[in-house]
Short mmCIF file of C-alpha atoms in Angstrom, two decimals:
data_model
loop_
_atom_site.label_atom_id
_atom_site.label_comp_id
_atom_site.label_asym_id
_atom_site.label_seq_id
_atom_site.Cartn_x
_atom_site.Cartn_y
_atom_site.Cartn_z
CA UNK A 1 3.49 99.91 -39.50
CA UNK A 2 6.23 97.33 -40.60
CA UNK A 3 5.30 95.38 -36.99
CA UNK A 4 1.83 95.32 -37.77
CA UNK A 5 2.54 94.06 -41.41
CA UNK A 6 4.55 91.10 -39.93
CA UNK A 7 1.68 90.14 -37.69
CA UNK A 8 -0.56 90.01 -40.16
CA UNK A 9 1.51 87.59 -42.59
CA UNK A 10 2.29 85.41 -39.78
CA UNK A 11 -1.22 85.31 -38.58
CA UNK A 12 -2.55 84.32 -42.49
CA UNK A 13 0.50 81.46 -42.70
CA UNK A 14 -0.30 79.83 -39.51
CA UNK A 15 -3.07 77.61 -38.84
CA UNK A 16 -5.06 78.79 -35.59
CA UNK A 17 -7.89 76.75 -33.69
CA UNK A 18 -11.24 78.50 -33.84
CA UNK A 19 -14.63 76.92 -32.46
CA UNK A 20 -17.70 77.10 -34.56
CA UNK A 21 -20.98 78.30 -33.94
CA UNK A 22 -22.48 75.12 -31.91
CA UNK A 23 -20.19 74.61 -28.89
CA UNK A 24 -17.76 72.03 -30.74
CA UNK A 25 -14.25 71.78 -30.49
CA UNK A 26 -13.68 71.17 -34.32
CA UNK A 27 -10.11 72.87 -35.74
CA UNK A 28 -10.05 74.99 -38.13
CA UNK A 29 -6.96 76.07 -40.54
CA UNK A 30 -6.81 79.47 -42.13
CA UNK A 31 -6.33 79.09 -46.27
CA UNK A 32 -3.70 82.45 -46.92
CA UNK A 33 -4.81 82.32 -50.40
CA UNK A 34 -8.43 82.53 -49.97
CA UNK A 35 -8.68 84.43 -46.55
CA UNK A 36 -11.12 81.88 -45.26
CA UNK A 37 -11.20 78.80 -43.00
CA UNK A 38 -11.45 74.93 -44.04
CA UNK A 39 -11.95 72.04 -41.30
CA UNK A 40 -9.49 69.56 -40.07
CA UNK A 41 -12.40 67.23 -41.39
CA UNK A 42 -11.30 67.90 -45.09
CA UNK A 43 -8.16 65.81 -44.49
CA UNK A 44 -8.00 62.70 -46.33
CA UNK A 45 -8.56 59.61 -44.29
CA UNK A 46 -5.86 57.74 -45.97
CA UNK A 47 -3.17 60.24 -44.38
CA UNK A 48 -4.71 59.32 -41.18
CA UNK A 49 -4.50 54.99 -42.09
CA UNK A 50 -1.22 55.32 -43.18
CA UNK A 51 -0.01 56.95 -40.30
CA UNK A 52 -1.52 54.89 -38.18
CA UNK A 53 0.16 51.93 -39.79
CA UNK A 54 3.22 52.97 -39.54
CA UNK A 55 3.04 53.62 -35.75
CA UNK A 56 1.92 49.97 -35.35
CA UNK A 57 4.52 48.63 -37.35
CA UNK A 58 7.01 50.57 -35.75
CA UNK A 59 5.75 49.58 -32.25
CA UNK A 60 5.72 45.85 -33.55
CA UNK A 61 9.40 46.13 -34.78
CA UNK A 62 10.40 48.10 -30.95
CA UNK A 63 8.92 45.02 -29.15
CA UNK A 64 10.48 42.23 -31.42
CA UNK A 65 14.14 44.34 -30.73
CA UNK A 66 13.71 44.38 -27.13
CA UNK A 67 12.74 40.43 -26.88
CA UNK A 68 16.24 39.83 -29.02
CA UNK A 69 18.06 38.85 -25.62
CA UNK A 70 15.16 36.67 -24.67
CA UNK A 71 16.15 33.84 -25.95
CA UNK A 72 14.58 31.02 -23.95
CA UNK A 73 10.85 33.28 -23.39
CA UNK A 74 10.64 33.62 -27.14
CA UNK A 75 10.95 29.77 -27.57
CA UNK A 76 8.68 28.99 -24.50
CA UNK A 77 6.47 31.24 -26.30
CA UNK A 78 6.85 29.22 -29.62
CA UNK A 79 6.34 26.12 -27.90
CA UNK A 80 3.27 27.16 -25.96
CA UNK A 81 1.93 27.93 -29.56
CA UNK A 82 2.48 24.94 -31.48
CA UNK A 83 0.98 22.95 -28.32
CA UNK A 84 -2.16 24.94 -28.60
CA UNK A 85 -2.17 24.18 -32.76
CA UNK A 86 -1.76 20.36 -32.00
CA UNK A 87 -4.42 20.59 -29.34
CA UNK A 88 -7.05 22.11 -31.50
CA UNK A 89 -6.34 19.53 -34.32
CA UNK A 90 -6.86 16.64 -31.72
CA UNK A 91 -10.10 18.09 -30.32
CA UNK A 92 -12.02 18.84 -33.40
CA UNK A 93 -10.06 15.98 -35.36
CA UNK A 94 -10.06 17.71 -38.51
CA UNK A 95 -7.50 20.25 -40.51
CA UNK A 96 -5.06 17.55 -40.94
CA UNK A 97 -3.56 19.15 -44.09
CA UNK A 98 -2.86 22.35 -42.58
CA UNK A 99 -0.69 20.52 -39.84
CA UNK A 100 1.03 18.73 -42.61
CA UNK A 101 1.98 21.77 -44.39
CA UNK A 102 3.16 23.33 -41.17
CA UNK A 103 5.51 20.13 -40.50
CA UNK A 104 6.90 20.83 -43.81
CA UNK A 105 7.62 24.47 -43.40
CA UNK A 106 8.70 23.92 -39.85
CA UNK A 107 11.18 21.24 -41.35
CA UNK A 108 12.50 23.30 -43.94
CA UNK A 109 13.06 26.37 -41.73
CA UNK A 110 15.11 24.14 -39.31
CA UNK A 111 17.22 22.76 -42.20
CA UNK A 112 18.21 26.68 -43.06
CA UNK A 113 18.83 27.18 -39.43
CA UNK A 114 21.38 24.21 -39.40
CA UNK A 115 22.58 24.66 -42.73
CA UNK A 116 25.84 27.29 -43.15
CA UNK A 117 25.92 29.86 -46.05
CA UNK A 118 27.59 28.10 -49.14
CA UNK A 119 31.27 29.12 -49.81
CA UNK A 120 30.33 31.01 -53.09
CA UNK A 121 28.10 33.53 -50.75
CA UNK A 122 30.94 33.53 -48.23
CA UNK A 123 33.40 34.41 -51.01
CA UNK A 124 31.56 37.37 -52.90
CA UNK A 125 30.48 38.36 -49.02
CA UNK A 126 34.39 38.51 -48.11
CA UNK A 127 33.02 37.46 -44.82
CA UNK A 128 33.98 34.01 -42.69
CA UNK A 129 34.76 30.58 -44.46
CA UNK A 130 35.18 27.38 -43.13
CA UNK A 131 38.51 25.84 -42.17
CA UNK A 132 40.11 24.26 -44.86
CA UNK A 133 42.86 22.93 -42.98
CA UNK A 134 44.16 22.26 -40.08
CA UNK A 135 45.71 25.25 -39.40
CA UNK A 136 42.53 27.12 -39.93
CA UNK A 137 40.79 24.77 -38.06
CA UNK A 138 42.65 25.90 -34.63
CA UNK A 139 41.46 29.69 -35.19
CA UNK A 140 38.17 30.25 -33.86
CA UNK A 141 35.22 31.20 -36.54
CA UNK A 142 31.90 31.37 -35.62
CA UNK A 143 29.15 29.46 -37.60
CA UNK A 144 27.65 31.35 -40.39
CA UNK A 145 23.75 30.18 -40.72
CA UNK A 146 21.77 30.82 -43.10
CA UNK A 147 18.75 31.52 -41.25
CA UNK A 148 19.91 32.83 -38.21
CA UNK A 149 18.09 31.93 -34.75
CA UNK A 150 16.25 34.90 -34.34
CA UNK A 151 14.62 35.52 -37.78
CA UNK A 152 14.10 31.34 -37.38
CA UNK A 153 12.12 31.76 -34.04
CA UNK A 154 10.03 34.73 -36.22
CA UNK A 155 9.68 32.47 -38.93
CA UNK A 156 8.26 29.39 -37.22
CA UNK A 157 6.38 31.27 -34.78
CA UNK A 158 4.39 33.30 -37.38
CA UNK A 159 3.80 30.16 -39.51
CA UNK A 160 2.35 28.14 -35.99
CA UNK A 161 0.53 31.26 -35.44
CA UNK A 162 -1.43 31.54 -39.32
CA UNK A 163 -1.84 28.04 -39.20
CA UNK A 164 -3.64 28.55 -35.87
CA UNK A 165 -6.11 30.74 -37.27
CA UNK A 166 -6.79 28.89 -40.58
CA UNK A 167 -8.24 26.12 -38.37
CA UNK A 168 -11.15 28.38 -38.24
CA UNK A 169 -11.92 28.75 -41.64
CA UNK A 170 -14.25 25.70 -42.94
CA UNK A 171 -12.58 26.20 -46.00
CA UNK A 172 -8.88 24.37 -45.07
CA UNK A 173 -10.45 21.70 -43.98
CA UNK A 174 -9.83 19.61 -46.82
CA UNK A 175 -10.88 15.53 -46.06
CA UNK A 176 -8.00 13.35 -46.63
CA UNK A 177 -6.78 9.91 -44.77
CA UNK A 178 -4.22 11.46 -41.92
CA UNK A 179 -2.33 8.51 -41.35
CA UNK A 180 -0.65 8.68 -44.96
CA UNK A 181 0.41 12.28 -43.99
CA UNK A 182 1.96 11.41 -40.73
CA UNK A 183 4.32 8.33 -42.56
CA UNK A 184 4.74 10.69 -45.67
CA UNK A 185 6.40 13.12 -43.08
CA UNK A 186 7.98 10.57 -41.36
CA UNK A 187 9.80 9.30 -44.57
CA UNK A 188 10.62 12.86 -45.27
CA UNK A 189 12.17 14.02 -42.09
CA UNK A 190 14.58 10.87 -41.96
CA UNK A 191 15.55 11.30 -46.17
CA UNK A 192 16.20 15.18 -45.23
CA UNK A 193 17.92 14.48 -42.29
CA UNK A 194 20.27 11.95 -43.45
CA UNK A 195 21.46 14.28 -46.38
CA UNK A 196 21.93 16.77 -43.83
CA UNK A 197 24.14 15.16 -41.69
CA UNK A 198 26.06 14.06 -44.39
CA UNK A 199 26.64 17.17 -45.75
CA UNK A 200 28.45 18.37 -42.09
CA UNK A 201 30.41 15.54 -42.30
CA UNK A 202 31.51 16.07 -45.92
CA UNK A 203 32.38 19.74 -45.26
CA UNK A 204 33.51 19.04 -41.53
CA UNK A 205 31.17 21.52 -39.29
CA UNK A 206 28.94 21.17 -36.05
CA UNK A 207 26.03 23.78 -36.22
CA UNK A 208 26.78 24.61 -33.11
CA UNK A 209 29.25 27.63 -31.80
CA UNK A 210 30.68 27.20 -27.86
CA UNK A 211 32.12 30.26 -28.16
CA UNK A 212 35.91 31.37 -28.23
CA UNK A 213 38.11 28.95 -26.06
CA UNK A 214 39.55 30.77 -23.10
CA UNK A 215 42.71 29.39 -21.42
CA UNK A 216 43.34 28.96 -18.12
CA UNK A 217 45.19 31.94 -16.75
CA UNK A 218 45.15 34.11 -19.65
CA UNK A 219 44.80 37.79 -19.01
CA UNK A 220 46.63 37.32 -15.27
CA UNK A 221 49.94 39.27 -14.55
CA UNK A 222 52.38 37.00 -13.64
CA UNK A 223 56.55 37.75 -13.06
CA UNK A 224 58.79 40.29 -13.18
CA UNK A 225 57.68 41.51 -16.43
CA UNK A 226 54.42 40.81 -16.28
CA UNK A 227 53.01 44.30 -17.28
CA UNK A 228 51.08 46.71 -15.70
CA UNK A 229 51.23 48.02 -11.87
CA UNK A 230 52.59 44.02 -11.13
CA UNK A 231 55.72 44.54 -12.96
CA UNK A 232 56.11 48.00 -12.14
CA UNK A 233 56.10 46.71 -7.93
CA UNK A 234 58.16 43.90 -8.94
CA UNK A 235 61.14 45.60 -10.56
CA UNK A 236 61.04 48.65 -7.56
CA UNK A 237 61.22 45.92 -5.26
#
């Protein structure tokens, strides 16, 4: 009797497939409360959306980690994109201030990527500093950007991208006199430029890391005492 009473609990908690009367393969699940069945069809749609978003955003985020490492593919890529943007602008000669807006955010995303974090972040980060001396200087520090490479390459590359598309929208294509644009740029890139490079040579920094400097036999055994199996041989001998 008390097996029989466990069966019949479980069998009103659990939800069990049952076909209905034409042939279909629908699923049912068993209410406990009400002793009667209610179709999988019942289930909001949204539950269905959402989850379906999530497993495209978290197959989106699983292929951006794995191209990480693929440094010069993911700028090929970038370039291949921004060719294609330019192309489309020279063949149907129109959309000029959509390509002007993507200069600009192209220009401004590469001045982040060159540009370290200021020394108040740095400070209230605890993390690296510049050298401020000489001494410093000689240890090795990485460079700090503020944009680093990767989230640059996602930056530019999604802003090529929607720019790409908005070329097919009648809407962007607002009539203006392109040469202006180009020498407004022009002027723009040097003026931005020229306060950048300034400000490396005020605070004394390349935007560029080589890496740690190895010497030339470090790490070898050498002598007597050298350490390790080496020195243990040489002082037997």
């Amino acid at each position: 009797g008390a097996y029989v009473g466990v069966a019949a609990h479980w069998h009103t908690r659990t939800r069990l497939p049952l076909h209905s009367p034409g042939g279909t393969s629908t699923t049912y699940y068993r209410n406990p409360n009400v002793g009667t069945t209610v179709s999988s069809n019942s289930v909001p749609a949204s539950t269905f959306r959402m989850t379906d978003q999530n497993d495209i955003n978290r197959a989106i985020q699983y292929w951006l980690d794995k191209s990480t490492i693929h440094v010069v593919p993911r700028w090929g890529g970038f370039a291949v994109c921004l060719a294609l943007f330019f192309l489309r602008i020279y063949l149907i000669q129109g959309y000029f201030i959509i390509a002007y807006g993507l200069g600009i955010y192209l220009l401004n995303n590469f001045i982040l990527f060159l540009s370290p974090l200021d020394l108040e972040e740095i400070d209230d980060r605890a993390g690296p500093t510049l050298p401020t001396s000489e001494t410093e200087g000689k240890e090795y520090r990485p460079f700090t950007r503020k944009l680093p490479e990767f989230k640059f390459w996602l930056a530019v590359t999604k802003g090529t991208i929607t720019s790409f598309f908005m070329t097919f929208f009648a809407m962007f294509d607002v009539p203006v006199f392109w040469p202006i644009l180009v020498m407004y740029f022009g002027i723009l890139f040097f003026m931005t430029m020229r306060r950048q490079i300034a400000h490396m040579y005020k605070h004394k920094y390349v935007p560029i890391s080589w890496g740690k400097a190895k010497y030339k036999g470090a790490g070898t055994e050498q002598g007597m005492y050298g350490g390790g199996m080496a020195g243990a041989r040489g002082r037997s001998e």
